GROMACS .gro file of C-alpha atoms in nm:
model
  455
    1UNK     CA    1  -0.189  -1.536   2.139
    2UNK     CA    2  -0.545  -1.521   2.046
    3UNK     CA    3  -0.543  -1.188   2.257
    4UNK     CA    4  -0.294  -1.053   2.133
    5UNK     CA    5  -0.441  -1.144   1.709
    6UNK     CA    6  -0.828  -1.051   1.818
    7UNK     CA    7  -0.671  -0.673   1.944
    8UNK     CA    8  -0.505  -0.703   1.609
    9UNK     CA    9  -0.818  -0.717   1.419
   10UNK     CA   10  -0.968  -0.459   1.682
   11UNK     CA   11  -0.704  -0.150   1.629
   12UNK     CA   12  -0.693  -0.217   1.258
   13UNK     CA   13  -1.096  -0.345   1.179
   14UNK     CA   14  -0.993  -0.582   0.995
   15UNK     CA   15  -1.288  -0.838   1.066
   16UNK     CA   16  -1.627  -0.806   1.109
   17UNK     CA   17  -1.803  -1.086   1.355
   18UNK     CA   18  -2.160  -1.069   1.150
   19UNK     CA   19  -1.978  -1.146   0.797
   20UNK     CA   20  -1.857  -1.488   0.653
   21UNK     CA   21  -1.469  -1.472   0.558
   22UNK     CA   22  -1.242  -1.689   0.337
   23UNK     CA   23  -0.907  -1.864   0.529
   24UNK     CA   24  -0.664  -1.919   0.215
   25UNK     CA   25  -0.538  -2.289   0.363
   26UNK     CA   26  -0.209  -2.450   0.196
   27UNK     CA   27  -0.187  -2.694   0.455
   28UNK     CA   28   0.132  -2.511   0.555
   29UNK     CA   29   0.220  -2.346   0.914
   30UNK     CA   30   0.115  -1.970   0.817
   31UNK     CA   31  -0.238  -2.033   0.716
   32UNK     CA   32  -0.329  -2.382   0.998
   33UNK     CA   33  -0.252  -2.142   1.249
   34UNK     CA   34  -0.455  -1.820   1.108
   35UNK     CA   35  -0.764  -2.111   1.034
   36UNK     CA   36  -0.721  -2.210   1.414
   37UNK     CA   37  -0.745  -1.925   1.555
   38UNK     CA   38  -0.992  -1.711   1.372
   39UNK     CA   39  -1.233  -2.039   1.433
   40UNK     CA   40  -1.162  -2.016   1.809
   41UNK     CA   41  -1.210  -1.630   1.805
   42UNK     CA   42  -1.565  -1.725   1.731
   43UNK     CA   43  -1.563  -1.545   1.316
   44UNK     CA   44  -1.750  -1.753   1.019
   45UNK     CA   45  -1.473  -1.883   0.822
   46UNK     CA   46  -1.448  -2.127   0.539
   47UNK     CA   47  -1.121  -2.244   0.400
   48UNK     CA   48  -0.964  -2.237   0.049
   49UNK     CA   49  -0.755  -2.487  -0.132
   50UNK     CA   50  -0.574  -2.466  -0.468
   51UNK     CA   51  -0.396  -2.752  -0.562
   52UNK     CA   52  -0.135  -2.635  -0.880
   53UNK     CA   53   0.003  -3.003  -0.974
   54UNK     CA   54   0.332  -2.813  -0.926
   55UNK     CA   55   0.500  -3.044  -0.672
   56UNK     CA   56   0.320  -3.411  -0.779
   57UNK     CA   57   0.233  -3.620  -0.457
   58UNK     CA   58   0.331  -3.357  -0.246
   59UNK     CA   59   0.076  -3.140  -0.418
   60UNK     CA   60  -0.210  -3.390  -0.350
   61UNK     CA   61  -0.059  -3.478  -0.017
   62UNK     CA   62  -0.207  -3.098   0.080
   63UNK     CA   63  -0.470  -3.159  -0.040
   64UNK     CA   64  -0.568  -3.433   0.215
   65UNK     CA   65  -0.411  -3.285   0.516
   66UNK     CA   66  -0.635  -2.992   0.385
   67UNK     CA   67  -0.955  -3.210   0.378
   68UNK     CA   68  -0.861  -3.368   0.710
   69UNK     CA   69  -0.818  -3.064   0.911
   70UNK     CA   70  -1.125  -2.880   0.835
   71UNK     CA   71  -1.322  -3.196   0.880
   72UNK     CA   72  -1.186  -3.270   1.194
   73UNK     CA   73  -1.302  -2.915   1.287
   74UNK     CA   74  -1.629  -2.862   1.128
   75UNK     CA   75  -1.490  -2.630   0.938
   76UNK     CA   76  -1.631  -2.626   0.553
   77UNK     CA   77  -1.369  -2.622   0.299
   78UNK     CA   78  -1.343  -2.527  -0.116
   79UNK     CA   79  -1.117  -2.691  -0.347
   80UNK     CA   80  -0.960  -2.650  -0.690
   81UNK     CA   81  -0.690  -2.794  -0.936
   82UNK     CA   82  -0.496  -2.597  -1.184
   83UNK     CA   83  -0.268  -2.683  -1.442
   84UNK     CA   84  -0.022  -2.378  -1.326
   85UNK     CA   85   0.301  -2.479  -1.638
   86UNK     CA   86   0.040  -2.420  -1.851
   87UNK     CA   87  -0.196  -2.101  -1.737
   88UNK     CA   88   0.210  -1.979  -1.693
   89UNK     CA   89   0.297  -2.103  -2.084
   90UNK     CA   90  -0.008  -1.910  -2.211
   91UNK     CA   91  -0.025  -1.589  -2.016
   92UNK     CA   92   0.397  -1.594  -2.086
   93UNK     CA   93   0.491  -1.515  -1.735
   94UNK     CA   94   0.697  -1.711  -1.437
   95UNK     CA   95   0.543  -2.032  -1.233
   96UNK     CA   96   0.488  -1.764  -0.925
   97UNK     CA   97   0.335  -1.528  -1.101
   98UNK     CA   98   0.105  -1.742  -1.241
   99UNK     CA   99   0.013  -1.968  -0.919
  100UNK     CA  100  -0.076  -1.603  -0.750
  101UNK     CA  101  -0.289  -1.527  -1.063
  102UNK     CA  102  -0.456  -1.830  -1.024
  103UNK     CA  103  -0.480  -1.800  -0.654
  104UNK     CA  104  -0.632  -1.485  -0.617
  105UNK     CA  105  -0.884  -1.479  -0.992
  106UNK     CA  106  -1.026  -1.757  -0.760
  107UNK     CA  107  -1.051  -1.685  -0.447
  108UNK     CA  108  -1.210  -1.307  -0.549
  109UNK     CA  109  -1.474  -1.513  -0.745
  110UNK     CA  110  -1.560  -1.774  -0.451
  111UNK     CA  111  -1.556  -1.455  -0.210
  112UNK     CA  112  -1.848  -1.353  -0.460
  113UNK     CA  113  -1.985  -1.708  -0.490
  114UNK     CA  114  -2.067  -1.752  -0.105
  115UNK     CA  115  -2.116  -1.346   0.013
  116UNK     CA  116  -1.705  -1.328   0.212
  117UNK     CA  117  -1.644  -1.019   0.325
  118UNK     CA  118  -1.275  -1.091   0.246
  119UNK     CA  119  -0.980  -1.363   0.236
  120UNK     CA  120  -0.747  -1.385   0.507
  121UNK     CA  121  -0.431  -1.524   0.434
  122UNK     CA  122  -0.126  -1.592   0.679
  123UNK     CA  123   0.122  -1.326   0.611
  124UNK     CA  124   0.290  -1.230   0.962
  125UNK     CA  125   0.553  -0.978   1.096
  126UNK     CA  126   0.870  -1.169   0.973
  127UNK     CA  127   0.700  -1.168   0.596
  128UNK     CA  128   0.697  -0.821   0.635
  129UNK     CA  129   1.096  -0.779   0.729
  130UNK     CA  130   1.155  -0.967   0.439
  131UNK     CA  131   0.903  -0.779   0.215
  132UNK     CA  132   1.120  -0.452   0.338
  133UNK     CA  133   1.472  -0.578   0.279
  134UNK     CA  134   1.350  -0.689  -0.039
  135UNK     CA  135   1.218  -0.344  -0.159
  136UNK     CA  136   1.532  -0.210  -0.028
  137UNK     CA  137   1.741  -0.434  -0.225
  138UNK     CA  138   1.535  -0.368  -0.562
  139UNK     CA  139   1.560  -0.036  -0.469
  140UNK     CA  140   1.260   0.178  -0.339
  141UNK     CA  141   1.064   0.503  -0.175
  142UNK     CA  142   0.882   0.500   0.145
  143UNK     CA  143   0.576   0.309   0.109
  144UNK     CA  144   0.832   0.040  -0.015
  145UNK     CA  145   0.957   0.045   0.326
  146UNK     CA  146   0.664   0.020   0.563
  147UNK     CA  147   0.616  -0.292   0.518
  148UNK     CA  148   0.277  -0.559   0.432
  149UNK     CA  149  -0.036  -0.367   0.482
  150UNK     CA  150  -0.311  -0.538   0.730
  151UNK     CA  151  -0.573  -0.463   0.466
  152UNK     CA  152  -0.579  -0.448   0.098
  153UNK     CA  153  -0.878  -0.401  -0.086
  154UNK     CA  154  -1.047  -0.834  -0.002
  155UNK     CA  155  -0.711  -0.934   0.100
  156UNK     CA  156  -0.698  -0.948   0.505
  157UNK     CA  157  -0.367  -1.029   0.735
  158UNK     CA  158  -0.469  -1.105   1.100
  159UNK     CA  159  -0.115  -1.273   1.193
  160UNK     CA  160   0.077  -0.968   1.097
  161UNK     CA  161   0.117  -0.851   1.443
  162UNK     CA  162   0.285  -1.257   1.521
  163UNK     CA  163   0.634  -1.358   1.443
  164UNK     CA  164   0.687  -1.659   1.288
  165UNK     CA  165   0.806  -1.808   1.651
  166UNK     CA  166   0.516  -1.664   1.828
  167UNK     CA  167   0.319  -1.897   1.541
  168UNK     CA  168   0.545  -2.233   1.561
  169UNK     CA  169   0.463  -2.166   1.930
  170UNK     CA  170   0.083  -2.169   1.944
  171UNK     CA  171   0.104  -2.475   1.729
  172UNK     CA  172   0.297  -2.673   1.911
  173UNK     CA  173   0.084  -2.557   2.246
  174UNK     CA  174  -0.219  -2.686   2.004
  175UNK     CA  175  -0.091  -2.941   1.931
  176UNK     CA  176  -0.157  -2.889   1.554
  177UNK     CA  177   0.019  -3.056   1.267
  178UNK     CA  178   0.100  -2.905   0.910
  179UNK     CA  179   0.320  -2.947   0.628
  180UNK     CA  180   0.637  -2.869   0.535
  181UNK     CA  181   0.644  -2.707   0.208
  182UNK     CA  182   0.963  -2.866   0.034
  183UNK     CA  183   1.010  -2.539  -0.214
  184UNK     CA  184   1.041  -2.325   0.116
  185UNK     CA  185   1.358  -2.474   0.200
  186UNK     CA  186   1.571  -2.436  -0.114
  187UNK     CA  187   1.683  -2.092  -0.167
  188UNK     CA  188   1.598  -2.090  -0.555
  189UNK     CA  189   1.415  -1.740  -0.533
  190UNK     CA  190   1.555  -1.390  -0.389
  191UNK     CA  191   1.296  -1.419  -0.089
  192UNK     CA  192   1.372  -1.767  -0.011
  193UNK     CA  193   1.741  -1.631   0.029
  194UNK     CA  194   1.654  -1.308   0.220
  195UNK     CA  195   1.509  -1.546   0.478
  196UNK     CA  196   1.719  -1.874   0.467
  197UNK     CA  197   2.083  -1.660   0.384
  198UNK     CA  198   2.015  -1.241   0.457
  199UNK     CA  199   1.802  -1.323   0.784
  200UNK     CA  200   2.047  -1.557   0.949
  201UNK     CA  201   2.329  -1.302   0.900
  202UNK     CA  202   2.142  -0.966   0.996
  203UNK     CA  203   2.091  -1.224   1.351
  204UNK     CA  204   2.479  -1.249   1.366
  205UNK     CA  205   2.445  -0.832   1.424
  206UNK     CA  206   2.149  -0.798   1.591
  207UNK     CA  207   1.945  -1.051   1.730
  208UNK     CA  208   1.674  -0.861   1.745
  209UNK     CA  209   1.659  -0.741   1.398
  210UNK     CA  210   1.333  -0.809   1.311
  211UNK     CA  211   1.177  -0.642   1.594
  212UNK     CA  212   1.448  -0.279   1.495
  213UNK     CA  213   1.296  -0.334   1.088
  214UNK     CA  214   0.941  -0.316   1.193
  215UNK     CA  215   1.031  -0.037   1.442
  216UNK     CA  216   1.133   0.201   1.181
  217UNK     CA  217   0.878   0.050   0.952
  218UNK     CA  218   0.612   0.200   1.211
  219UNK     CA  219   0.828   0.559   1.219
  220UNK     CA  220   0.795   0.541   0.823
  221UNK     CA  221   0.477   0.488   0.845
  222UNK     CA  222   0.428   0.789   1.042
  223UNK     CA  223   0.673   0.951   0.780
  224UNK     CA  224   0.463   0.868   0.491
  225UNK     CA  225   0.157   0.984   0.635
  226UNK     CA  226   0.320   1.338   0.681
  227UNK     CA  227   0.463   1.343   0.349
  228UNK     CA  228   0.206   1.247   0.154
  229UNK     CA  229  -0.034   1.474   0.341
  230UNK     CA  230   0.182   1.750   0.171
  231UNK     CA  231   0.176   1.611  -0.175
  232UNK     CA  232  -0.159   1.553  -0.187
  233UNK     CA  233  -0.195   1.914  -0.051
  234UNK     CA  234   0.027   2.012  -0.402
  235UNK     CA  235  -0.141   1.804  -0.648
  236UNK     CA  236  -0.514   1.879  -0.498
  237UNK     CA  237  -0.422   2.198  -0.619
  238UNK     CA  238  -0.438   2.086  -0.979
  239UNK     CA  239  -0.684   1.832  -0.968
  240UNK     CA  240  -0.427   1.607  -1.043
  241UNK     CA  241  -0.509   1.193  -0.925
  242UNK     CA  242  -0.418   0.927  -1.058
  243UNK     CA  243  -0.789   0.754  -1.098
  244UNK     CA  244  -0.851   1.081  -1.270
  245UNK     CA  245  -0.583   1.007  -1.533
  246UNK     CA  246  -0.681   0.649  -1.604
  247UNK     CA  247  -1.046   0.794  -1.660
  248UNK     CA  248  -0.950   1.138  -1.883
  249UNK     CA  249  -0.668   0.963  -2.035
  250UNK     CA  250  -0.473   1.311  -2.035
  251UNK     CA  251  -0.328   1.543  -1.766
  252UNK     CA  252  -0.058   1.853  -1.741
  253UNK     CA  253   0.046   1.886  -1.444
  254UNK     CA  254   0.223   2.328  -1.386
  255UNK     CA  255   0.619   2.308  -1.357
  256UNK     CA  256   0.569   2.481  -1.102
  257UNK     CA  257   0.437   2.258  -0.894
  258UNK     CA  258   0.729   2.062  -0.886
  259UNK     CA  259   1.013   2.323  -0.929
  260UNK     CA  260   0.819   2.470  -0.619
  261UNK     CA  261   0.780   2.148  -0.357
  262UNK     CA  262   1.030   2.106  -0.121
  263UNK     CA  263   1.167   1.769  -0.292
  264UNK     CA  264   1.074   1.747  -0.648
  265UNK     CA  265   1.199   1.435  -0.688
  266UNK     CA  266   0.957   1.275  -0.468
  267UNK     CA  267   0.695   1.432  -0.598
  268UNK     CA  268   0.767   1.284  -0.966
  269UNK     CA  269   0.822   0.960  -0.762
  270UNK     CA  270   0.448   0.968  -0.620
  271UNK     CA  271   0.290   1.060  -0.974
  272UNK     CA  272   0.500   0.860  -1.211
  273UNK     CA  273   0.609   0.507  -1.015
  274UNK     CA  274   0.269   0.374  -1.047
  275UNK     CA  275   0.257   0.443  -1.394
  276UNK     CA  276   0.498   0.195  -1.453
  277UNK     CA  277   0.831   0.429  -1.485
  278UNK     CA  278   1.148   0.355  -1.356
  279UNK     CA  279   1.383   0.531  -1.111
  280UNK     CA  280   1.658   0.579  -1.365
  281UNK     CA  281   1.340   0.747  -1.560
  282UNK     CA  282   1.243   0.972  -1.307
  283UNK     CA  283   1.623   1.094  -1.200
  284UNK     CA  284   1.613   1.197  -1.570
  285UNK     CA  285   1.250   1.307  -1.599
  286UNK     CA  286   1.383   1.561  -1.245
  287UNK     CA  287   1.707   1.622  -1.401
  288UNK     CA  288   1.508   1.794  -1.763
  289UNK     CA  289   1.235   1.983  -1.527
  290UNK     CA  290   1.371   2.316  -1.683
  291UNK     CA  291   1.565   2.212  -1.954
  292UNK     CA  292   1.434   1.995  -2.166
  293UNK     CA  293   1.132   2.080  -2.350
  294UNK     CA  294   1.003   1.850  -2.605
  295UNK     CA  295   1.165   1.566  -2.405
  296UNK     CA  296   0.930   1.232  -2.458
  297UNK     CA  297   0.944   0.962  -2.236
  298UNK     CA  298   0.762   0.608  -2.192
  299UNK     CA  299   0.617   0.310  -1.998
  300UNK     CA  300   0.437   0.051  -2.120
  301UNK     CA  301   0.153   0.212  -2.083
  302UNK     CA  302   0.167   0.622  -2.077
  303UNK     CA  303   0.392   0.875  -2.216
  304UNK     CA  304   0.554   1.208  -2.051
  305UNK     CA  305   0.621   1.517  -2.274
  306UNK     CA  306   0.801   1.775  -2.112
  307UNK     CA  307   0.618   2.119  -2.291
  308UNK     CA  308   0.751   2.450  -2.175
  309UNK     CA  309   0.532   2.525  -1.873
  310UNK     CA  310   0.339   2.153  -1.787
  311UNK     CA  311   0.451   1.792  -1.750
  312UNK     CA  312   0.209   1.633  -1.962
  313UNK     CA  313   0.120   1.264  -1.885
  314UNK     CA  314  -0.106   1.018  -2.160
  315UNK     CA  315  -0.244   0.763  -2.151
  316UNK     CA  316  -0.093   0.568  -2.446
  317UNK     CA  317  -0.453   0.371  -2.619
  318UNK     CA  318  -0.654   0.657  -2.507
  319UNK     CA  319  -0.740   0.746  -2.879
  320UNK     CA  320  -0.685   0.556  -3.171
  321UNK     CA  321  -0.617   0.750  -3.491
  322UNK     CA  322  -0.936   0.850  -3.622
  323UNK     CA  323  -1.013   0.852  -3.956
  324UNK     CA  324  -1.401   0.844  -4.055
  325UNK     CA  325  -1.571   0.875  -4.425
  326UNK     CA  326  -1.907   1.103  -4.461
  327UNK     CA  327  -2.042   1.026  -4.815
  328UNK     CA  328  -2.308   1.270  -4.796
  329UNK     CA  329  -2.536   1.467  -4.570
  330UNK     CA  330  -2.618   1.304  -4.257
  331UNK     CA  331  -2.558   1.225  -3.906
  332UNK     CA  332  -2.301   1.040  -3.855
  333UNK     CA  333  -2.107   0.839  -3.511
  334UNK     CA  334  -1.765   0.954  -3.478
  335UNK     CA  335  -1.676   0.693  -3.200
  336UNK     CA  336  -1.870   0.627  -2.842
  337UNK     CA  337  -1.911   0.997  -2.754
  338UNK     CA  338  -1.893   1.213  -3.041
  339UNK     CA  339  -2.129   1.245  -3.412
  340UNK     CA  340  -2.117   1.484  -3.677
  341UNK     CA  341  -2.412   1.600  -3.848
  342UNK     CA  342  -2.374   1.770  -4.230
  343UNK     CA  343  -2.713   1.966  -4.322
  344UNK     CA  344  -2.698   2.147  -4.641
  345UNK     CA  345  -2.885   2.500  -4.629
  346UNK     CA  346  -3.026   2.690  -4.932
  347UNK     CA  347  -3.123   3.014  -4.776
  348UNK     CA  348  -2.773   3.176  -4.707
  349UNK     CA  349  -2.934   3.478  -4.603
  350UNK     CA  350  -3.141   3.324  -4.300
  351UNK     CA  351  -2.758   3.234  -4.148
  352UNK     CA  352  -2.744   3.513  -3.885
  353UNK     CA  353  -2.409   3.675  -3.744
  354UNK     CA  354  -2.535   3.523  -3.397
  355UNK     CA  355  -2.560   3.170  -3.496
  356UNK     CA  356  -2.173   3.252  -3.628
  357UNK     CA  357  -2.050   3.264  -3.281
  358UNK     CA  358  -2.302   3.080  -3.060
  359UNK     CA  359  -2.076   2.749  -3.098
  360UNK     CA  360  -1.709   2.704  -3.165
  361UNK     CA  361  -1.810   2.313  -3.271
  362UNK     CA  362  -2.034   2.369  -3.592
  363UNK     CA  363  -1.896   2.555  -3.859
  364UNK     CA  364  -2.062   2.706  -4.199
  365UNK     CA  365  -1.860   2.661  -4.556
  366UNK     CA  366  -1.956   2.713  -4.879
  367UNK     CA  367  -2.102   2.344  -5.037
  368UNK     CA  368  -1.937   2.419  -5.354
  369UNK     CA  369  -1.619   2.435  -5.213
  370UNK     CA  370  -1.624   2.111  -5.070
  371UNK     CA  371  -1.587   1.761  -5.278
  372UNK     CA  372  -1.789   1.439  -5.098
  373UNK     CA  373  -1.673   1.188  -4.932
  374UNK     CA  374  -1.614   1.461  -4.601
  375UNK     CA  375  -1.282   1.292  -4.382
  376UNK     CA  376  -1.266   1.337  -4.066
  377UNK     CA  377  -0.904   1.216  -3.963
  378UNK     CA  378  -0.635   1.313  -3.683
  379UNK     CA  379  -0.378   1.605  -3.760
  380UNK     CA  380  -0.074   1.453  -3.957
  381UNK     CA  381   0.286   1.630  -4.004
  382UNK     CA  382   0.245   1.892  -4.292
  383UNK     CA  383  -0.128   1.919  -4.246
  384UNK     CA  384  -0.169   2.301  -4.387
  385UNK     CA  385  -0.459   2.488  -4.407
  386UNK     CA  386  -0.519   2.900  -4.448
  387UNK     CA  387  -0.700   3.014  -4.117
  388UNK     CA  388  -1.018   3.225  -4.177
  389UNK     CA  389  -0.943   3.540  -4.203
  390UNK     CA  390  -0.597   3.462  -4.302
  391UNK     CA  391  -0.435   3.449  -4.659
  392UNK     CA  392  -0.133   3.234  -4.593
  393UNK     CA  393  -0.139   2.893  -4.567
  394UNK     CA  394  -0.010   2.780  -4.235
  395UNK     CA  395   0.114   2.430  -4.116
  396UNK     CA  396  -0.180   2.312  -3.869
  397UNK     CA  397   0.161   2.206  -3.603
  398UNK     CA  398   0.245   2.607  -3.607
  399UNK     CA  399  -0.093   2.685  -3.550
  400UNK     CA  400  -0.148   2.473  -3.258
  401UNK     CA  401   0.185   2.574  -3.098
  402UNK     CA  402   0.045   2.883  -3.134
  403UNK     CA  403  -0.230   2.777  -2.963
  404UNK     CA  404   0.015   2.660  -2.677
  405UNK     CA  405  -0.140   2.271  -2.757
  406UNK     CA  406   0.141   2.012  -2.591
  407UNK     CA  407   0.223   1.668  -2.806
  408UNK     CA  408  -0.064   1.487  -2.683
  409UNK     CA  409  -0.340   1.704  -2.776
  410UNK     CA  410  -0.169   1.802  -3.112
  411UNK     CA  411  -0.146   1.433  -3.168
  412UNK     CA  412  -0.486   1.388  -3.106
  413UNK     CA  413  -0.638   1.649  -3.243
  414UNK     CA  414  -0.868   1.655  -3.553
  415UNK     CA  415  -0.944   1.783  -3.882
  416UNK     CA  416  -1.174   1.765  -4.200
  417UNK     CA  417  -1.082   1.777  -4.458
  418UNK     CA  418  -1.258   1.670  -4.826
  419UNK     CA  419  -1.187   1.414  -5.067
  420UNK     CA  420  -0.925   1.639  -5.254
  421UNK     CA  421  -0.743   1.668  -4.898
  422UNK     CA  422  -0.846   1.980  -4.904
  423UNK     CA  423  -0.862   2.135  -4.574
  424UNK     CA  424  -1.205   2.259  -4.472
  425UNK     CA  425  -1.193   2.276  -4.085
  426UNK     CA  426  -0.933   2.232  -3.779
  427UNK     CA  427  -1.191   2.138  -3.582
  428UNK     CA  428  -1.287   2.323  -3.252
  429UNK     CA  429  -1.077   2.632  -3.378
  430UNK     CA  430  -1.090   2.805  -3.719
  431UNK     CA  431  -1.210   2.650  -4.053
  432UNK     CA  432  -1.006   2.714  -4.380
  433UNK     CA  433  -1.074   3.064  -4.543
  434UNK     CA  434  -1.096   2.898  -4.923
  435UNK     CA  435  -1.430   2.763  -4.761
  436UNK     CA  436  -1.564   3.028  -4.619
  437UNK     CA  437  -1.927   3.079  -4.759
  438UNK     CA  438  -1.973   3.434  -4.929
  439UNK     CA  439  -2.343   3.605  -5.049
  440UNK     CA  440  -2.218   3.446  -5.394
  441UNK     CA  441  -2.234   3.132  -5.255
  442UNK     CA  442  -2.517   2.960  -5.347
  443UNK     CA  443  -2.567   2.671  -5.101
  444UNK     CA  444  -2.405   2.624  -4.758
  445UNK     CA  445  -2.259   2.317  -4.559
  446UNK     CA  446  -2.349   2.323  -4.139
  447UNK     CA  447  -2.153   2.131  -4.027
  448UNK     CA  448  -2.154   2.071  -3.591
  449UNK     CA  449  -1.933   1.827  -3.389
  450UNK     CA  450  -2.130   1.669  -3.126
  451UNK     CA  451  -2.149   1.501  -2.811
  452UNK     CA  452  -2.342   1.152  -2.847
  453UNK     CA  453  -2.569   1.224  -2.534
  454UNK     CA  454  -2.681   1.584  -2.699
  455UNK     CA  455  -2.803   1.474  -3.000
   0.00000   0.00000   0.00000
């Protein structure tokens, strides 16, 4: 057993002999086995136990058991008490979710406090089998059928190579005792139903069902690598990544990327599932790639729009509605990234044609035609202007459509108006022809929309 675990640690490079690690110790068989094995293998470990105050005296019994175990093994233990029910009510989440949240927040903070390299938890092969079956029941892709990963961020799982039977046998040989959590014996949650009801039935069909499932998972891991390689190649051509989307707030993916891929449905699932879109939505989007122009889908945090040539993904909170007033000339902060500078120019003839062409984010207008305060805001339905060089009034939305701007870009487009709501400037594009300056203008307003770091 020791060699089996050590070989698994070496294979996946889970632990460093020169670093300290936390072991999440509940007092149950899995965590006790993990603590004893890592201690015997010579790793520097400290235990961490959470008392969630959910099972009365049982919770206190578990805590005392962990204290006594660590004392016998000469292992330092960290203890904490949580009012889990109060936290669950406050956050409006289930007791299970509350306990998980509290536990991992505490472990991560403790890792920082004691300079631990990670948190070792007692997940084993049977847990991975249960996870695969759970994902299968709920609906999943290839990734969900590959089981629990040996390492995920700070979480390390050295016992994934061991079955529950292996763990119990090791504890018996060592003469080690452990606590049995009564809640694990009651099939009142889905995972326990899988463990206590579904798996026993599957063993009647195949006594080695766990091994068979893990073999399948191993094959799917290799399949996943091949498929994800193709996916990443397709998306790298358009510079898409989930991290980039988080940072930028909005990204477009040409529809051709999906339509040319061997499975547009899988590529959509890969892109959209992590963003909270469900299988039914993804199926709809896939069916409408070539036909549902203008259709919008939403998840909790993201919005998808199908344009004629692209799939537009935008974070809902990326840009809040903007409405800034500028009472007179001067420099004003617009947001954390941009400012606006308004300056009077009295010598109109000093403005050169080169200056006019230099920067699409600087304009010159007849000061007499604009009434302060000037207002910078998002475009709204019904906004109109007379594009520079034209005489007819045009809806701003139509102008942006002509430029092939998507819904997200339209929604976040800025318009500068005066106090009477006269359009002055569709920022970055055109001034309104009605406020253009001429040789007869006695005073000009120079207005620049600038990145704050360039000031």
